[in-house]
Short mmCIF file of C-alpha atoms in Angstrom, two decimals:
data_model
loop_
_atom_site.label_atom_id
_atom_site.label_comp_id
_atom_site.label_asym_id
_atom_site.label_seq_id
_atom_site.Cartn_x
_atom_site.Cartn_y
_atom_site.Cartn_z
CA MET A 1 -13.36 35.43 -44.66
CA THR A 2 -13.28 32.39 -42.70
CA ILE A 3 -15.39 29.71 -42.19
CA LYS A 4 -15.58 30.30 -38.88
CA ALA A 5 -17.44 33.22 -39.80
CA TYR A 6 -20.66 31.38 -40.70
CA ARG A 7 -22.99 29.73 -38.35
CA ARG A 8 -23.88 26.79 -40.11
CA LYS A 9 -21.21 24.64 -42.07
CA LEU A 10 -22.08 24.01 -46.28
CA ASP A 11 -24.08 21.17 -46.49
CA LEU A 12 -22.41 19.03 -48.74
CA ALA A 13 -25.10 16.68 -49.24
CA GLY A 14 -26.87 19.54 -51.20
CA ARG A 15 -26.25 21.23 -54.81
CA VAL A 16 -24.78 24.19 -56.09
CA ASP A 17 -27.24 26.50 -57.34
CA LEU A 18 -26.83 30.14 -58.97
CA SER A 19 -26.81 31.76 -55.49
CA HIS A 20 -23.30 29.98 -55.25
CA GLY A 21 -21.82 32.30 -57.79
CA ALA A 22 -23.73 35.32 -57.49
CA GLY A 23 -20.82 37.32 -55.15
CA GLY A 24 -22.73 37.55 -51.72
CA ARG A 25 -22.70 35.22 -48.53
CA ALA A 26 -23.51 31.82 -50.34
CA MET A 27 -20.31 32.81 -52.87
CA ALA A 28 -18.39 33.50 -49.95
CA GLN A 29 -19.36 30.22 -47.81
CA LEU A 30 -18.49 28.01 -50.90
CA ILE A 31 -15.29 29.37 -51.59
CA ALA A 32 -14.31 29.30 -47.76
CA GLU A 33 -15.49 26.09 -47.08
CA ILE A 34 -14.68 23.99 -50.18
CA PHE A 35 -11.78 25.92 -52.08
CA HIS A 36 -9.91 27.56 -49.34
CA GLU A 37 -10.13 24.49 -47.06
CA ALA A 38 -8.81 21.83 -49.27
CA LEU A 39 -6.44 24.53 -51.10
CA ASP A 40 -5.07 26.38 -48.42
CA ASN A 41 -1.82 28.58 -48.39
CA ASP A 42 -0.24 31.57 -47.51
CA TRP A 43 -2.00 33.34 -50.62
CA LEU A 44 -5.45 32.61 -50.70
CA ARG A 45 -5.69 33.13 -46.89
CA GLN A 46 -5.15 36.51 -47.78
CA GLY A 47 -8.53 36.96 -49.50
CA ASN A 48 -7.61 39.01 -52.32
CA ASP A 49 -8.57 39.01 -56.14
CA GLN A 50 -5.00 38.73 -57.08
CA ALA A 51 -1.63 36.67 -55.36
CA VAL A 52 1.27 39.06 -54.73
CA PHE A 53 4.82 37.04 -55.12
CA GLU A 54 7.98 37.38 -55.18
CA THR A 55 9.46 37.04 -58.55
CA VAL A 56 12.72 35.03 -59.00
CA LYS A 57 15.49 35.86 -61.08
CA GLY A 58 15.93 34.59 -64.88
CA ARG A 59 13.50 33.40 -67.45
CA MET A 60 10.19 32.70 -66.85
CA ALA A 61 7.93 30.30 -68.15
CA MET A 62 4.05 30.57 -68.20
CA THR A 63 0.99 28.24 -69.43
CA THR A 64 -2.69 28.17 -69.63
CA ASP A 65 -4.67 25.33 -70.28
CA ALA A 66 -8.48 24.22 -69.71
CA PHE A 67 -9.71 20.89 -68.42
CA VAL A 68 -13.10 19.32 -69.73
CA VAL A 69 -12.42 15.82 -68.99
CA SER A 70 -15.93 12.86 -69.13
CA PRO A 71 -16.46 11.25 -66.60
CA LEU A 72 -14.80 13.59 -64.19
CA PHE A 73 -13.73 10.81 -62.11
CA PHE A 74 -11.90 8.11 -63.36
CA PRO A 75 -9.08 5.36 -62.40
CA GLY A 76 -6.17 6.83 -61.25
CA GLY A 77 -7.52 10.44 -61.14
CA ASP A 78 -10.02 12.98 -61.46
CA ILE A 79 -10.37 16.78 -62.91
CA GLY A 80 -9.03 18.26 -59.98
CA SER A 81 -5.55 16.30 -59.98
CA LEU A 82 -5.59 16.04 -63.69
CA ALA A 83 -5.62 20.05 -63.79
CA VAL A 84 -2.87 20.35 -61.40
CA HIS A 85 -0.59 17.79 -63.15
CA GLY A 86 -1.36 18.74 -66.89
CA THR A 87 -0.47 22.68 -65.72
CA ILE A 88 2.47 21.58 -64.32
CA ASN A 89 3.44 19.47 -66.81
CA ASP A 90 2.97 22.15 -69.50
CA VAL A 91 5.35 24.57 -67.56
CA ALA A 92 7.81 21.78 -67.12
CA MET A 93 8.59 20.42 -70.79
CA SER A 94 10.48 23.97 -71.36
CA GLY A 95 12.88 22.75 -68.41
CA ALA A 96 11.31 25.06 -66.27
CA ARG A 97 10.59 24.72 -62.61
CA PRO A 98 6.72 25.31 -61.97
CA LEU A 99 6.55 27.93 -59.03
CA TYR A 100 2.64 28.86 -59.01
CA LEU A 101 -0.45 27.94 -60.22
CA SER A 102 -4.06 29.72 -60.90
CA ALA A 103 -7.40 28.06 -60.89
CA SER A 104 -10.68 29.18 -62.29
CA PHE A 105 -14.09 26.87 -61.72
CA ILE A 106 -16.98 26.67 -64.02
CA ILE A 107 -19.58 25.20 -62.19
CA GLU A 108 -22.81 23.87 -63.70
CA GLU A 109 -26.22 24.73 -61.37
CA GLY A 110 -27.25 21.49 -59.44
CA PHE A 111 -23.62 19.94 -59.45
CA PRO A 112 -23.25 17.94 -55.98
CA LEU A 113 -21.81 19.79 -53.62
CA SER A 114 -19.87 16.52 -52.48
CA ASP A 115 -18.40 15.90 -55.88
CA LEU A 116 -17.07 19.60 -55.97
CA ALA A 117 -15.46 19.19 -52.41
CA ARG A 118 -13.84 15.75 -53.77
CA ILE A 119 -12.61 17.67 -56.70
CA ALA A 120 -10.91 20.48 -54.56
CA GLU A 121 -9.17 18.11 -52.07
CA SER A 122 -7.79 16.16 -54.90
CA MET A 123 -6.48 19.62 -56.25
CA GLY A 124 -5.40 20.59 -53.19
CA ALA A 125 -3.37 17.03 -52.57
CA ALA A 126 -1.76 17.04 -55.77
CA SER A 127 -0.34 20.65 -55.46
CA ARG A 128 0.97 19.88 -51.91
CA ALA A 129 2.64 16.44 -53.31
CA ALA A 130 4.14 18.89 -56.28
CA SER A 131 4.94 21.73 -53.70
CA VAL A 132 3.34 23.94 -56.44
CA PRO A 133 0.77 25.76 -54.92
CA VAL A 134 -2.43 26.99 -56.19
CA ILE A 135 -2.46 30.91 -54.99
CA ALA A 136 -5.18 32.47 -57.28
CA GLY A 137 -8.45 31.32 -58.63
CA ASP A 138 -12.38 32.27 -59.70
CA THR A 139 -15.74 30.59 -59.35
CA LYS A 140 -18.71 31.06 -61.87
CA VAL A 141 -21.74 29.10 -61.53
CA VAL A 142 -23.87 28.44 -64.65
CA GLU A 143 -27.35 27.84 -65.56
CA ARG A 144 -28.31 23.92 -65.62
CA GLY A 145 -27.76 22.27 -68.75
CA LYS A 146 -25.02 25.26 -69.87
CA ALA A 147 -22.42 22.99 -68.71
CA ASP A 148 -21.29 19.79 -67.88
CA GLY A 149 -20.81 19.51 -64.41
CA VAL A 150 -17.58 21.31 -63.92
CA PHE A 151 -14.75 23.06 -65.89
CA ILE A 152 -11.53 24.05 -64.97
CA SER A 153 -9.14 26.92 -66.46
CA THR A 154 -5.90 26.93 -65.25
CA ALA A 155 -2.25 28.82 -65.40
CA GLY A 156 0.95 28.04 -64.55
CA VAL A 157 4.39 30.23 -64.16
CA GLY A 158 8.09 28.52 -63.52
CA VAL A 159 11.41 29.75 -63.80
CA VAL A 160 13.55 27.98 -66.54
CA PRO A 161 17.23 27.32 -65.64
CA GLU A 162 20.29 29.55 -66.67
CA GLY A 163 21.37 28.26 -69.81
CA LEU A 164 18.34 26.02 -71.16
CA ASP A 165 16.66 26.72 -74.32
CA LEU A 166 14.58 23.89 -75.40
CA SER A 167 12.07 24.21 -78.12
CA GLY A 168 10.17 22.00 -80.44
CA ASP A 169 12.23 23.50 -83.45
CA LYS A 170 15.33 22.27 -82.02
CA ALA A 171 15.48 18.74 -83.49
CA ARG A 172 18.44 17.65 -85.54
CA PRO A 173 18.74 14.47 -88.17
CA GLY A 174 20.39 12.00 -86.35
CA ASP A 175 18.92 12.93 -82.94
CA VAL A 176 17.42 10.35 -80.49
CA VAL A 177 13.64 10.06 -79.23
CA LEU A 178 13.14 8.93 -75.93
CA ILE A 179 9.86 8.06 -73.86
CA SER A 180 9.40 7.92 -70.07
CA GLY A 181 7.21 4.90 -70.05
CA SER A 182 4.23 3.01 -71.64
CA ILE A 183 1.85 4.69 -73.52
CA GLY A 184 -1.68 4.83 -73.85
CA ASP A 185 -2.68 4.46 -69.70
CA HIS A 186 -4.68 7.88 -69.49
CA GLY A 187 -6.83 7.39 -72.61
CA VAL A 188 -7.95 3.64 -72.02
CA ALA A 189 -8.48 4.49 -68.53
CA ILE A 190 -11.19 7.26 -69.95
CA MET A 191 -12.97 5.05 -72.38
CA SER A 192 -13.31 2.14 -70.36
CA LYS A 193 -15.04 4.02 -67.58
CA ARG A 194 -17.09 5.48 -70.47
CA GLU A 195 -18.07 2.30 -71.75
CA ASN A 196 -18.52 0.83 -68.55
CA LEU A 197 -15.42 -1.86 -69.14
CA GLU A 198 -13.75 -3.59 -66.53
CA PHE A 199 -10.76 -5.54 -67.12
CA ASP A 200 -9.04 -8.52 -65.11
CA CYS A 201 -6.00 -6.31 -64.49
CA GLY A 202 -7.14 -2.67 -63.70
CA ILE A 203 -6.23 0.17 -66.19
CA HIS A 204 -5.42 3.43 -64.65
CA SER A 205 -4.68 6.70 -65.75
CA ASP A 206 -0.77 7.81 -65.53
CA THR A 207 -1.92 11.05 -64.42
CA ALA A 208 1.20 12.57 -62.52
CA ALA A 209 3.40 15.68 -62.17
CA LEU A 210 6.36 15.28 -64.01
CA HIS A 211 8.81 18.14 -62.96
CA GLY A 212 11.11 16.02 -60.46
CA LEU A 213 11.87 13.64 -63.39
CA VAL A 214 12.72 16.60 -65.61
CA ALA A 215 14.84 17.82 -63.27
CA HIS A 216 17.09 14.75 -63.30
CA ILE A 217 17.06 14.68 -67.28
CA VAL A 218 17.94 18.30 -67.64
CA ALA A 219 20.89 17.80 -64.77
CA ALA A 220 22.17 14.66 -66.89
CA ALA A 221 21.93 16.13 -70.41
CA GLY A 222 24.69 18.42 -70.42
CA GLY A 223 23.22 20.78 -72.65
CA SER A 224 22.42 17.76 -75.54
CA LEU A 225 18.77 17.82 -74.59
CA ARG A 226 17.09 19.33 -77.84
CA LEU A 227 13.55 19.19 -76.36
CA MET A 228 10.66 17.63 -74.27
CA ARG A 229 7.02 17.22 -74.99
CA ASP A 230 4.17 15.32 -72.75
CA PRO A 231 2.43 13.66 -75.17
CA THR A 232 -1.58 14.49 -74.24
CA ARG A 233 -4.40 14.79 -76.62
CA GLY A 234 -3.28 13.16 -79.84
CA GLY A 235 -0.94 10.94 -78.50
CA LEU A 236 2.68 10.45 -79.42
CA ALA A 237 1.52 10.21 -82.41
CA ALA A 238 0.30 13.62 -82.78
CA THR A 239 3.14 15.28 -80.68
CA LEU A 240 5.87 13.39 -83.16
CA ASN A 241 4.18 15.05 -86.30
CA GLU A 242 4.09 18.70 -84.56
CA ILE A 243 7.70 18.51 -83.88
CA ALA A 244 8.63 17.41 -87.00
CA GLN A 245 6.64 20.15 -88.43
CA GLN A 246 8.40 22.96 -86.24
CA SER A 247 12.23 21.26 -86.82
CA SER A 248 11.71 20.25 -90.51
CA VAL A 249 12.69 16.67 -89.93
CA GLY A 250 11.42 13.51 -90.16
CA PHE A 251 10.95 10.76 -87.30
CA ARG A 252 12.07 6.88 -87.60
CA LEU A 253 10.07 4.81 -84.95
CA ASP A 254 10.95 1.35 -83.86
CA GLU A 255 7.59 -0.26 -82.88
CA ALA A 256 8.60 -2.92 -80.95
CA ALA A 257 10.64 -0.33 -78.68
CA ILE A 258 7.57 1.62 -77.85
CA PRO A 259 6.48 0.49 -74.34
CA VAL A 260 2.70 -0.32 -73.80
CA LYS A 261 1.20 -2.15 -71.56
CA PRO A 262 -0.21 -5.88 -72.46
CA GLU A 263 -3.84 -4.88 -71.00
CA VAL A 264 -3.73 -1.02 -72.66
CA ALA A 265 -2.63 -2.89 -76.21
CA ALA A 266 -5.41 -4.98 -75.63
CA ALA A 267 -8.04 -2.75 -74.49
CA CYS A 268 -7.08 -0.13 -77.83
CA GLU A 269 -7.61 -3.46 -79.96
CA LEU A 270 -11.10 -3.96 -78.37
CA LEU A 271 -12.06 -0.80 -78.79
CA GLY A 272 -10.29 -0.09 -82.41
CA LEU A 273 -7.91 2.55 -81.06
CA ASP A 274 -4.49 3.04 -82.07
CA PRO A 275 -1.87 3.29 -78.90
CA LEU A 276 0.15 5.91 -80.69
CA ASN A 277 -2.76 8.04 -80.83
CA VAL A 278 -4.08 7.50 -77.73
CA ALA A 279 -3.52 10.30 -74.61
CA ASN A 280 -1.20 10.14 -72.05
CA GLU A 281 -1.00 12.28 -68.92
CA GLY A 282 2.24 11.04 -66.90
CA LYS A 283 4.77 10.89 -69.62
CA LEU A 284 7.01 13.03 -71.73
CA VAL A 285 9.09 12.67 -74.92
CA ALA A 286 12.28 13.89 -75.36
CA VAL A 287 14.65 14.65 -78.41
CA ALA A 288 18.16 14.69 -77.75
CA ALA A 289 21.64 14.54 -79.29
CA PRO A 290 22.80 10.78 -79.63
CA GLU A 291 25.83 11.03 -77.68
CA ALA A 292 23.57 11.65 -74.59
CA ALA A 293 21.43 8.73 -75.03
CA ASP A 294 22.37 6.47 -72.29
CA ALA A 295 23.01 9.13 -70.05
CA LEU A 296 19.48 9.97 -70.19
CA LEU A 297 17.79 6.73 -70.23
CA ASP A 298 20.04 6.16 -67.16
CA ALA A 299 18.69 9.35 -65.60
CA MET A 300 15.25 8.88 -66.52
CA ARG A 301 14.92 5.06 -65.14
CA ALA A 302 16.37 6.29 -61.68
CA HIS A 303 13.40 8.49 -61.28
CA PRO A 304 10.16 6.23 -60.00
CA LEU A 305 8.32 8.09 -63.08
CA GLY A 306 10.70 7.01 -65.93
CA GLN A 307 11.39 3.46 -64.69
CA ALA A 308 10.07 2.15 -67.97
CA ALA A 309 11.78 4.73 -70.14
CA ALA A 310 12.96 3.52 -73.67
CA LEU A 311 14.90 4.57 -76.87
CA ILE A 312 12.25 4.64 -79.71
CA GLY A 313 13.60 6.28 -82.87
CA VAL A 314 15.58 8.85 -84.25
CA ALA A 315 15.33 11.97 -85.81
CA ALA A 316 16.34 11.84 -89.90
CA GLU A 317 16.54 13.65 -92.69
CA ASP A 318 13.06 14.19 -94.56
CA ASP A 319 11.66 17.29 -96.54
CA ARG A 320 8.15 15.60 -96.13
CA ARG A 321 8.44 15.69 -93.05
CA PHE A 322 6.90 12.07 -92.12
CA VAL A 323 6.57 10.41 -89.08
CA GLN A 324 7.47 6.49 -90.06
CA LEU A 325 7.13 3.50 -88.00
CA LYS A 326 8.67 -0.30 -88.37
CA SER A 327 6.27 -2.51 -87.63
CA SER A 328 6.71 -5.72 -85.26
CA PHE A 329 6.44 -7.55 -88.30
CA GLY A 330 8.90 -6.09 -90.48
CA GLY A 331 7.06 -3.75 -92.94
CA SER A 332 6.96 -0.07 -92.29
CA ARG A 333 4.01 2.55 -92.37
CA ILE A 334 3.15 6.46 -91.91
CA VAL A 335 2.04 7.35 -88.21
CA ASP A 336 -0.01 10.61 -89.59
CA TRP A 337 -2.21 13.49 -87.20
CA LEU A 338 -5.59 11.83 -86.31
CA ALA A 339 -8.16 13.29 -89.04
CA GLY A 340 -10.62 14.02 -86.37
CA GLU A 341 -11.06 13.39 -82.34
CA GLN A 342 -10.18 10.14 -81.83
CA LEU A 343 -11.12 10.66 -78.04
CA PRO A 344 -13.16 13.89 -77.36
CA ARG A 345 -13.39 15.14 -73.82
CA ILE A 346 -10.15 13.50 -73.14
CA CYS A 347 -8.24 15.86 -70.61
#
């Protein structure tokens, strides 16, 4: 079904109604004029219930994710670009080259069609910029009050380079911990929008597709890379605690080495947040053998998304699997998991 098949264009001043999810003409028009137009590629143009694509020789990586961020539009991005970036990054943390995405939309009755088009266009722009197309999808409409605007569920697949085997259980005592840039930007951008806060120097989400940076890191690692993770919900603290449990090690971090933008640090203090617990959507943590530290830092800093990369700590023998932070004042503290949800609906 093409856009030209309809006598009238979809009125983007209108709103989604239940007929847009009923499987009839209105649904076909919504899909054609919003999603196909925004995400256009050879697979979607076929109009099938699935995408058929050539497989790539080698080990494959696959992920699935869901995005329920509130608000839907925030400084530096929106739920559409976030869904693309977040799914690409989950695939890329295995060292894989992301190939294809799928996306499913659950839309609340009454949602503005103009906002839906804006989200779809953002997804299309993000996927084209990353060269990772959305090749399959689905649309559902639920009654007013049964959702919160729009939710997006995604899946992604990629191919892992031969000989590369990254996993959260591979960290060893003495390994170095590197981060690709400043932490806390995404979570603070979301909170500033929710609380209607304005800062003199604007805080924007760091949402970005990291597979290009990952390729630089993998090429420079020479087999010394143990694992990579993107510290999203729960931030750096949750990510390192998770790895500590998987690898049966502890981590020793240096607070002074962890990059945090002054405006983010000030906002966290104002909001009562710890930057270590705040979500990121365009940063990665890498754990590697110590002899690779300099090469990996150079590789990160040579890429636009890693210019503020830093070595922030080391893995250590620790039966308790504690993550400990040496503070800027000389003391130390345990960096624990969050007891609850510090920032709900963050991604």
